[in-house]
Amino acid sequence: MDKLHETALALVAEGKGILAADESEGTIKKRFDSIGVESSENNRRAYRELLFATEGAEDYISGVILFDETIRQSAEDGTPFPELLSSKGIIPGIKVDKGAKPLANAEGETITEGLDGLRERLAEYRELGARFAKWRATYTITDDLPSDYAIWTNAHALARYAALCEEAELVPIVEPEVLMDGSHSIERSFIVTSRVLGAVYTELFDQKVRLEGTLLKPNMVLSGYDASDRASADEVAEWTLKCFRRHVPAAVPGIVFLSGGQSDEDATAHLNAMNKLGPHPWQLSFSYGRALQAPALKAWGGKTENVEAAQRAYYHRAKMNSAARTGMYAPEMEREAITA
Ligand code: 13P
């Protein structure tokens, strides 16, 4: 088996998923603002150390996605973060896109940038310990959007990124995120997600990317967050699976969902509902940012004396999502004693 396929499989190993801790400077500032903590380099470092050093999290977490600043930072005792993670058997990864920017001639739509110089950056990240990468494209749903133009330009860029990752021996996580803001129905979310995935796999195929060494990080098919009549967990599972069975080749080892703006418990319940209907052609797992971190961030509040409580909160969410990987999660488990 080739190395990339092996790494992709390790990232979706039984009962494990990915922690997305790759918030850009702007995004982490927003998160810190929500708890009244200054986004200084050392506060960002301390917060990430809290997560990465959580004892036992490695039982549920296979990999962590880092940001450019974070992959170069170290724990308090001087251990570089990639080394700290690897010593626990957690695979370090890296966000390599440079963010979504306005797409010319496409009012309200974006194109993700970062292809220039990417070959050189990937080589450096590999040197720093990364074994997988992430690139996120976003699409907005309105009555008329996304346009075919935004869908195909972003798919093209995602495939160019994936091909370069393969060359650099990094597993590319391909992340086309259809944003769930708005009042659209779940049917509309299904149609848009289908069009997006159709374009992404056409481009990956045309650009000769070996799917066995990749992972897909998509949105779930949900009703818009402001929809008046929102679909239940079972409906989410049904629509999402129908969409992915049609558009994601079985050669892809795993689908690692993002949480988007879902509550942490919804994100867990939705993943669980899908896995209950398994087995599926691919592993269905998580690569959550907010849904793994929100309670921990709140418990921490920027205070050293709260580190343990924050670690317990993070450990608990990792454990709940691990249970959702096998369809064994139940909301009652949220109330179980939390042991870290
Ligand atoms: P959320 O789970 O908070 O959506 O973050 C995942 C991610 O990596 C977005 O790019």
Tab-separated table of C-alpha atoms and ligand atoms in Angstrom:
chain	number	residue	atom	x	y	z
A	1	MET	CA	0.000	0.000	0.000
A	2	ASP	CA	1.407	3.426	-0.808
A	3	LYS	CA	2.267	5.827	1.975
A	4	LEU	CA	-0.460	8.386	1.270
A	5	HIS	CA	-3.161	5.728	1.290
A	6	GLU	CA	-1.761	4.431	4.574
A	7	THR	CA	-1.800	7.915	6.155
A	8	ALA	CA	-5.318	8.603	4.879
A	9	LEU	CA	-6.497	5.326	6.443
A	10	ALA	CA	-4.745	6.153	9.729
A	11	LEU	CA	-6.575	9.497	9.830
A	12	VAL	CA	-9.914	7.682	9.665
A	13	ALA	CA	-8.916	4.756	11.912
A	14	GLU	CA	-11.740	3.169	13.872
A	15	GLY	CA	-13.154	5.422	16.592
A	16	LYS	CA	-10.916	8.356	15.675
A	17	GLY	CA	-11.274	11.697	13.953
A	18	ILE	CA	-9.461	14.951	13.328
A	19	LEU	CA	-9.235	18.127	15.418
A	20	ALA	CA	-9.244	21.255	13.239
A	21	ALA	CA	-7.137	23.755	15.200
A	22	ASP	CA	-6.071	25.730	12.143
A	23	GLU	CA	-7.988	28.940	12.759
A	24	SER	CA	-6.330	31.790	10.881
A	25	GLU	CA	-5.315	34.878	12.859
A	26	GLY	CA	-8.629	36.581	12.106
A	27	THR	CA	-10.718	33.560	13.087
A	28	ILE	CA	-8.891	32.798	16.347
A	29	LYS	CA	-9.242	36.477	17.274
A	30	LYS	CA	-13.011	36.134	16.831
A	31	ARG	CA	-13.016	33.029	19.058
A	32	PHE	CA	-10.898	34.768	21.723
A	33	ASP	CA	-13.083	37.894	21.542
A	34	SER	CA	-16.047	35.691	22.452
A	35	ILE	CA	-14.376	34.831	25.783
A	36	GLY	CA	-12.784	38.238	26.321
A	37	VAL	CA	-9.199	37.073	25.829
A	38	GLU	CA	-6.575	39.009	23.903
A	39	SER	CA	-5.350	37.216	20.783
A	40	SER	CA	-1.628	37.543	21.540
A	41	GLU	CA	0.893	35.077	20.173
A	42	ASN	CA	1.435	33.599	23.613
A	43	ASN	CA	-2.276	33.229	24.372
A	44	ARG	CA	-2.769	31.422	21.061
A	45	ARG	CA	0.189	29.192	21.889
A	46	ALA	CA	-1.058	28.442	25.409
A	47	TYR	CA	-4.537	27.604	24.147
A	48	ARG	CA	-3.259	25.249	21.464
A	49	GLU	CA	-0.917	23.588	23.980
A	50	LEU	CA	-3.869	22.951	26.277
A	51	LEU	CA	-5.611	21.047	23.486
A	52	PHE	CA	-2.597	19.163	22.154
A	53	ALA	CA	-1.383	18.082	25.606
A	54	THR	CA	-4.758	16.695	26.740
A	55	GLU	CA	-4.044	13.291	28.171
A	56	GLY	CA	-5.883	10.423	26.523
A	57	ALA	CA	-7.246	12.509	23.618
A	58	GLU	CA	-5.087	10.374	21.337
A	59	ASP	CA	-7.566	7.519	21.885
A	60	TYR	CA	-10.114	9.520	19.872
A	61	ILE	CA	-8.053	11.952	17.818
A	62	SER	CA	-6.010	10.709	14.844
A	63	GLY	CA	-4.705	14.023	13.542
A	64	VAL	CA	-4.652	17.761	14.178
A	65	ILE	CA	-4.760	20.485	11.530
A	66	LEU	CA	-2.399	23.332	12.403
A	67	PHE	CA	-2.075	26.911	11.169
A	68	ASP	CA	1.197	28.299	9.782
A	69	GLU	CA	2.003	30.053	13.069
A	70	THR	CA	1.108	26.997	15.165
A	71	ILE	CA	3.251	24.467	13.289
A	72	ARG	CA	6.255	26.657	14.175
A	73	GLN	CA	5.345	27.014	17.878
A	74	SER	CA	6.382	24.872	20.841
A	75	ALA	CA	4.956	23.716	24.148
A	76	GLU	CA	6.040	25.536	27.327
A	77	ASP	CA	8.829	22.946	27.802
A	78	GLY	CA	10.259	23.669	24.345
A	79	THR	CA	8.863	20.634	22.474
A	80	PRO	CA	7.767	21.742	18.987
A	81	PHE	CA	4.014	21.153	18.542
A	82	PRO	CA	4.409	18.711	15.622
A	83	GLU	CA	6.765	16.642	17.786
A	84	LEU	CA	4.432	16.776	20.792
A	85	LEU	CA	1.578	15.457	18.632
A	86	SER	CA	3.652	12.764	16.899
A	87	SER	CA	4.930	11.507	20.274
A	88	LYS	CA	1.283	10.727	21.144
A	89	GLY	CA	0.645	9.012	17.816
A	90	ILE	CA	-1.363	12.001	16.514
A	91	ILE	CA	-0.587	12.978	12.909
A	92	PRO	CA	0.219	16.684	12.359
A	93	GLY	CA	-1.470	18.415	9.421
A	94	ILE	CA	-1.447	21.938	8.025
A	95	LYS	CA	-3.890	24.403	6.512
A	96	VAL	CA	-2.253	25.609	3.295
A	97	ASP	CA	-4.846	27.789	1.592
A	98	LYS	CA	-4.637	31.561	1.982
A	99	GLY	CA	-8.324	32.140	2.462
A	100	ALA	CA	-11.401	32.867	0.363
A	101	LYS	CA	-11.207	36.176	-1.555
A	102	PRO	CA	-13.843	37.889	-3.732
A	103	LEU	CA	-14.081	36.172	-7.116
A	104	ALA	CA	-13.835	38.670	-9.987
A	105	ASN	CA	-17.052	39.124	-11.956
A	106	ALA	CA	-19.022	37.104	-9.424
A	107	GLU	CA	-20.864	39.336	-6.969
A	108	GLY	CA	-21.106	37.671	-3.548
A	109	GLU	CA	-18.866	34.704	-4.387
A	110	THR	CA	-15.325	33.750	-3.468
A	111	ILE	CA	-12.304	31.923	-4.797
A	112	THR	CA	-9.758	30.403	-2.431
A	113	GLU	CA	-6.219	31.662	-2.996
A	114	GLY	CA	-2.821	30.189	-2.225
A	115	LEU	CA	-1.598	28.261	-5.283
A	116	ASP	CA	1.365	30.552	-6.062
A	117	GLY	CA	4.460	29.173	-4.345
A	118	LEU	CA	2.467	26.273	-2.912
A	119	ARG	CA	4.977	23.633	-4.090
A	120	GLU	CA	7.720	25.266	-1.992
A	121	ARG	CA	5.468	25.813	1.031
A	122	LEU	CA	4.363	22.175	1.007
A	123	ALA	CA	7.992	21.022	1.002
A	124	GLU	CA	8.706	23.226	4.029
A	125	TYR	CA	5.621	22.013	5.929
A	126	ARG	CA	6.629	18.421	5.324
A	127	GLU	CA	10.060	19.260	6.722
A	128	LEU	CA	8.318	20.744	9.801
A	129	GLY	CA	6.495	17.444	10.366
A	130	ALA	CA	3.172	17.748	8.511
A	131	ARG	CA	1.868	14.580	6.874
A	132	PHE	CA	-1.420	15.934	5.550
A	133	ALA	CA	-2.849	19.262	4.391
A	134	LYS	CA	-6.135	21.113	4.066
A	135	TRP	CA	-7.568	23.576	1.528
A	136	ARG	CA	-11.040	25.041	2.016
A	137	ALA	CA	-13.305	26.481	-0.649
A	138	THR	CA	-16.618	28.057	0.357
A	139	TYR	CA	-19.917	28.459	-1.484
A	140	THR	CA	-22.869	30.596	-0.452
A	141	ILE	CA	-26.449	29.446	-1.014
A	142	THR	CA	-29.029	31.983	-2.201
A	143	ASP	CA	-31.880	31.565	-4.687
A	144	ASP	CA	-29.357	32.064	-7.530
A	145	LEU	CA	-25.992	31.113	-6.047
A	146	PRO	CA	-23.594	29.415	-6.208
A	147	SER	CA	-22.908	30.060	-9.881
A	148	ASP	CA	-21.371	27.393	-12.097
A	149	TYR	CA	-18.444	29.772	-12.511
A	150	ALA	CA	-17.679	29.777	-8.732
A	151	ILE	CA	-18.259	26.031	-8.491
A	152	TRP	CA	-15.847	25.171	-11.317
A	153	THR	CA	-13.092	27.695	-10.541
A	154	ASN	CA	-12.953	26.500	-6.926
A	155	ALA	CA	-13.028	22.842	-8.003
A	156	HIS	CA	-10.135	23.512	-10.359
A	157	ALA	CA	-8.093	25.131	-7.576
A	158	LEU	CA	-8.898	22.315	-5.125
A	159	ALA	CA	-7.619	19.764	-7.641
A	160	ARG	CA	-4.447	21.763	-8.365
A	161	TYR	CA	-3.783	21.867	-4.633
A	162	ALA	CA	-4.476	18.136	-4.257
A	163	ALA	CA	-2.132	17.230	-7.118
A	164	LEU	CA	0.677	19.318	-5.574
A	165	CYS	CA	0.100	17.671	-2.172
A	166	GLU	CA	0.407	14.254	-3.745
A	167	GLU	CA	3.699	15.285	-5.331
A	168	ALA	CA	4.916	16.548	-1.913
A	169	GLU	CA	3.790	13.316	-0.201
A	170	LEU	CA	1.125	14.983	1.925
A	171	VAL	CA	-2.434	13.630	2.090
A	172	PRO	CA	-4.691	16.352	0.695
A	173	ILE	CA	-7.893	16.988	2.597
A	174	VAL	CA	-10.173	18.439	-0.034
A	175	GLU	CA	-12.659	20.779	1.636
A	176	PRO	CA	-15.526	22.193	-0.410
A	177	GLU	CA	-17.800	23.829	2.172
A	178	VAL	CA	-21.303	24.811	1.173
A	179	LEU	CA	-22.216	27.331	3.865
A	180	MET	CA	-25.478	26.629	5.656
A	181	ASP	CA	-26.317	30.249	6.467
A	182	GLY	CA	-29.728	31.227	5.153
A	183	SER	CA	-33.245	29.913	5.227
A	184	HIS	CA	-32.963	27.360	2.392
A	185	SER	CA	-34.523	23.928	2.597
A	186	ILE	CA	-32.576	20.685	2.960
A	187	GLU	CA	-33.539	19.840	-0.653
A	188	ARG	CA	-31.784	23.012	-1.834
A	189	SER	CA	-28.730	22.102	0.244
A	190	PHE	CA	-28.775	18.647	-1.387
A	191	ILE	CA	-28.900	20.107	-4.915
A	192	VAL	CA	-26.077	22.594	-4.299
A	193	THR	CA	-23.841	20.098	-2.472
A	194	SER	CA	-24.393	17.627	-5.323
A	195	ARG	CA	-23.332	20.178	-7.961
A	196	VAL	CA	-20.254	21.111	-5.933
A	197	LEU	CA	-19.145	17.514	-5.370
A	198	GLY	CA	-19.785	16.627	-9.008
A	199	ALA	CA	-17.397	19.396	-10.099
A	200	VAL	CA	-14.767	18.571	-7.451
A	201	TYR	CA	-14.522	14.889	-8.432
A	202	THR	CA	-14.497	15.748	-12.156
A	203	GLU	CA	-11.517	18.072	-11.615
A	204	LEU	CA	-9.696	15.630	-9.317
A	205	PHE	CA	-10.113	12.962	-11.980
A	206	ASP	CA	-9.034	15.254	-14.839
A	207	GLN	CA	-5.960	16.341	-12.885
A	208	LYS	CA	-5.043	12.681	-12.229
A	209	VAL	CA	-5.233	12.799	-8.433
A	210	ARG	CA	-5.107	9.320	-6.861
A	211	LEU	CA	-8.207	9.310	-4.723
A	212	GLU	CA	-6.938	6.525	-2.431
A	213	GLY	CA	-4.509	9.002	-0.892
A	214	THR	CA	-7.055	11.774	-0.280
A	215	LEU	CA	-9.839	12.584	2.179
A	216	LEU	CA	-12.958	14.670	1.601
A	217	LYS	CA	-14.007	17.289	4.166
A	218	PRO	CA	-17.497	18.433	3.248
A	219	ASN	CA	-20.500	20.053	4.858
A	220	MET	CA	-23.365	17.827	5.878
A	221	VAL	CA	-26.592	18.301	3.942
A	222	LEU	CA	-28.671	20.397	6.371
A	223	SER	CA	-31.545	22.854	6.284
A	224	GLY	CA	-30.331	26.463	6.329
A	225	TYR	CA	-29.666	27.640	9.899
A	226	ASP	CA	-32.511	30.158	9.612
A	227	ALA	CA	-35.010	27.801	7.956
A	228	SER	CA	-38.334	27.715	9.751
A	229	ASP	CA	-38.781	23.948	9.494
A	230	ARG	CA	-35.398	22.320	10.055
A	231	ALA	CA	-34.741	18.684	9.128
A	232	SER	CA	-34.281	16.096	11.894
A	233	ALA	CA	-31.065	14.120	12.468
A	234	ASP	CA	-32.493	11.125	10.614
A	235	GLU	CA	-33.411	13.303	7.620
A	236	VAL	CA	-29.949	14.886	7.645
A	237	ALA	CA	-28.412	11.408	7.576
A	238	GLU	CA	-30.651	10.295	4.729
A	239	TRP	CA	-30.085	13.338	2.488
A	240	THR	CA	-26.355	13.486	3.205
A	241	LEU	CA	-25.809	9.801	2.445
A	242	LYS	CA	-27.886	9.978	-0.728
A	243	CYS	CA	-25.755	12.900	-1.911
A	244	PHE	CA	-22.401	11.301	-1.101
A	245	ARG	CA	-23.304	7.881	-2.519
A	246	ARG	CA	-23.999	9.576	-5.843
A	247	HIS	CA	-20.914	11.766	-5.962
A	248	VAL	CA	-18.003	10.400	-3.900
A	249	PRO	CA	-16.123	7.440	-5.421
A	250	ALA	CA	-15.578	4.423	-3.175
A	251	ALA	CA	-11.816	4.799	-3.735
A	252	VAL	CA	-11.872	7.733	-1.279
A	253	PRO	CA	-10.951	6.200	2.120
A	254	GLY	CA	-12.901	8.638	4.249
A	255	ILE	CA	-15.261	11.550	4.532
A	256	VAL	CA	-14.381	13.773	7.483
A	257	PHE	CA	-17.173	16.262	8.040
A	258	LEU	CA	-16.697	19.849	9.151
A	259	SER	CA	-19.117	21.110	11.780
A	260	GLY	CA	-19.927	24.510	10.226
A	261	GLY	CA	-22.216	26.449	12.549
A	262	GLN	CA	-23.867	23.381	14.106
A	263	SER	CA	-23.949	23.100	17.882
A	264	ASP	CA	-21.438	20.602	19.211
A	265	GLU	CA	-24.161	18.132	20.190
A	266	ASP	CA	-25.940	18.417	16.818
A	267	ALA	CA	-22.671	17.733	14.993
A	268	THR	CA	-22.216	14.577	17.074
A	269	ALA	CA	-25.843	13.442	16.695
A	270	HIS	CA	-25.767	13.915	12.900
A	271	LEU	CA	-22.567	11.913	12.479
A	272	ASN	CA	-24.000	9.220	14.712
A	273	ALA	CA	-27.222	9.006	12.695
A	274	MET	CA	-25.196	8.424	9.518
A	275	ASN	CA	-22.967	5.771	11.019
A	276	LYS	CA	-25.978	3.957	12.419
A	277	LEU	CA	-26.984	3.321	8.799
A	278	GLY	CA	-23.568	1.821	7.905
A	279	PRO	CA	-21.475	0.176	6.675
A	280	HIS	CA	-20.716	2.697	3.928
A	281	PRO	CA	-18.220	2.649	1.033
A	282	TRP	CA	-16.021	5.116	2.954
A	283	GLN	CA	-15.316	5.748	6.629
A	284	LEU	CA	-17.524	8.546	7.939
A	285	SER	CA	-15.668	10.619	10.493
A	286	PHE	CA	-15.184	14.144	11.818
A	287	SER	CA	-12.740	16.984	11.332
A	288	TYR	CA	-14.407	19.463	13.637
A	289	GLY	CA	-13.162	22.851	14.741
A	290	ARG	CA	-15.906	24.587	16.698
A	291	ALA	CA	-17.810	21.400	17.584
A	292	LEU	CA	-14.741	19.951	19.333
A	293	GLN	CA	-13.460	23.159	20.862
A	294	ALA	CA	-16.418	25.334	21.880
A	295	PRO	CA	-16.944	23.971	25.427
A	296	ALA	CA	-13.182	23.850	26.054
A	297	LEU	CA	-12.687	27.432	24.923
A	298	LYS	CA	-15.457	28.589	27.220
A	299	ALA	CA	-14.174	26.581	30.189
A	300	TRP	CA	-10.655	27.958	29.689
A	301	GLY	CA	-11.532	31.644	29.470
A	302	GLY	CA	-7.836	32.470	29.203
A	303	LYS	CA	-7.017	31.397	32.778
A	304	THR	CA	-4.255	28.962	33.742
A	305	GLU	CA	-6.306	27.612	36.656
A	306	ASN	CA	-8.982	26.498	34.171
A	307	VAL	CA	-6.678	24.443	31.937
A	308	GLU	CA	-7.727	21.125	33.450
A	309	ALA	CA	-11.434	21.874	33.186
A	310	ALA	CA	-10.930	22.899	29.562
A	311	GLN	CA	-9.033	19.696	28.830
A	312	ARG	CA	-11.844	17.648	30.373
A	313	ALA	CA	-14.355	19.437	28.149
A	314	TYR	CA	-12.292	18.799	25.016
A	315	TYR	CA	-11.692	15.166	25.983
A	316	HIS	CA	-15.408	14.664	26.505
A	317	ARG	CA	-16.344	16.020	23.048
A	318	ALA	CA	-13.637	13.894	21.423
A	319	LYS	CA	-15.037	10.843	23.211
A	320	MET	CA	-18.639	11.616	22.185
A	321	ASN	CA	-17.614	12.012	18.543
A	322	SER	CA	-15.636	8.796	18.734
A	323	ALA	CA	-18.834	7.046	19.844
A	324	ALA	CA	-20.643	8.655	16.888
A	325	ARG	CA	-18.180	6.986	14.543
A	326	THR	CA	-19.758	3.635	15.334
A	327	GLY	CA	-23.354	4.804	15.746
A	328	MET	CA	-23.103	4.136	19.496
A	329	TYR	CA	-23.629	7.711	20.694
A	330	ALA	CA	-26.689	8.559	22.776
A	331	PRO	CA	-27.512	12.006	24.206
A	332	GLU	CA	-27.585	10.465	27.719
A	333	MET	CA	-23.827	10.020	27.420
A	334	GLU	CA	-23.478	13.806	27.590
A	335	ARG	CA	-24.355	13.630	31.252
A	336	GLU	CA	-21.918	10.834	32.118
A	337	ALA	CA	-19.079	11.663	34.490
A	338	ILE	CA	-16.298	13.311	32.552
A	339	THR	CA	-12.966	11.668	33.184
A	340	ALA	CA	-9.776	12.902	31.626
B	1	13P	P1	-15.677	23.862	11.878
B	1	13P	O1	-15.858	22.430	12.318
B	1	13P	O2	-15.688	24.843	13.011
B	1	13P	O3	-16.558	24.224	10.731
B	1	13P	O4	-14.180	23.993	11.345
B	1	13P	C1	-13.705	23.014	10.516
B	1	13P	C2	-12.747	23.601	9.562
B	1	13P	O5	-11.623	23.194	9.509
B	1	13P	C3	-13.228	24.654	8.663
B	1	13P	O6	-12.275	24.851	7.652
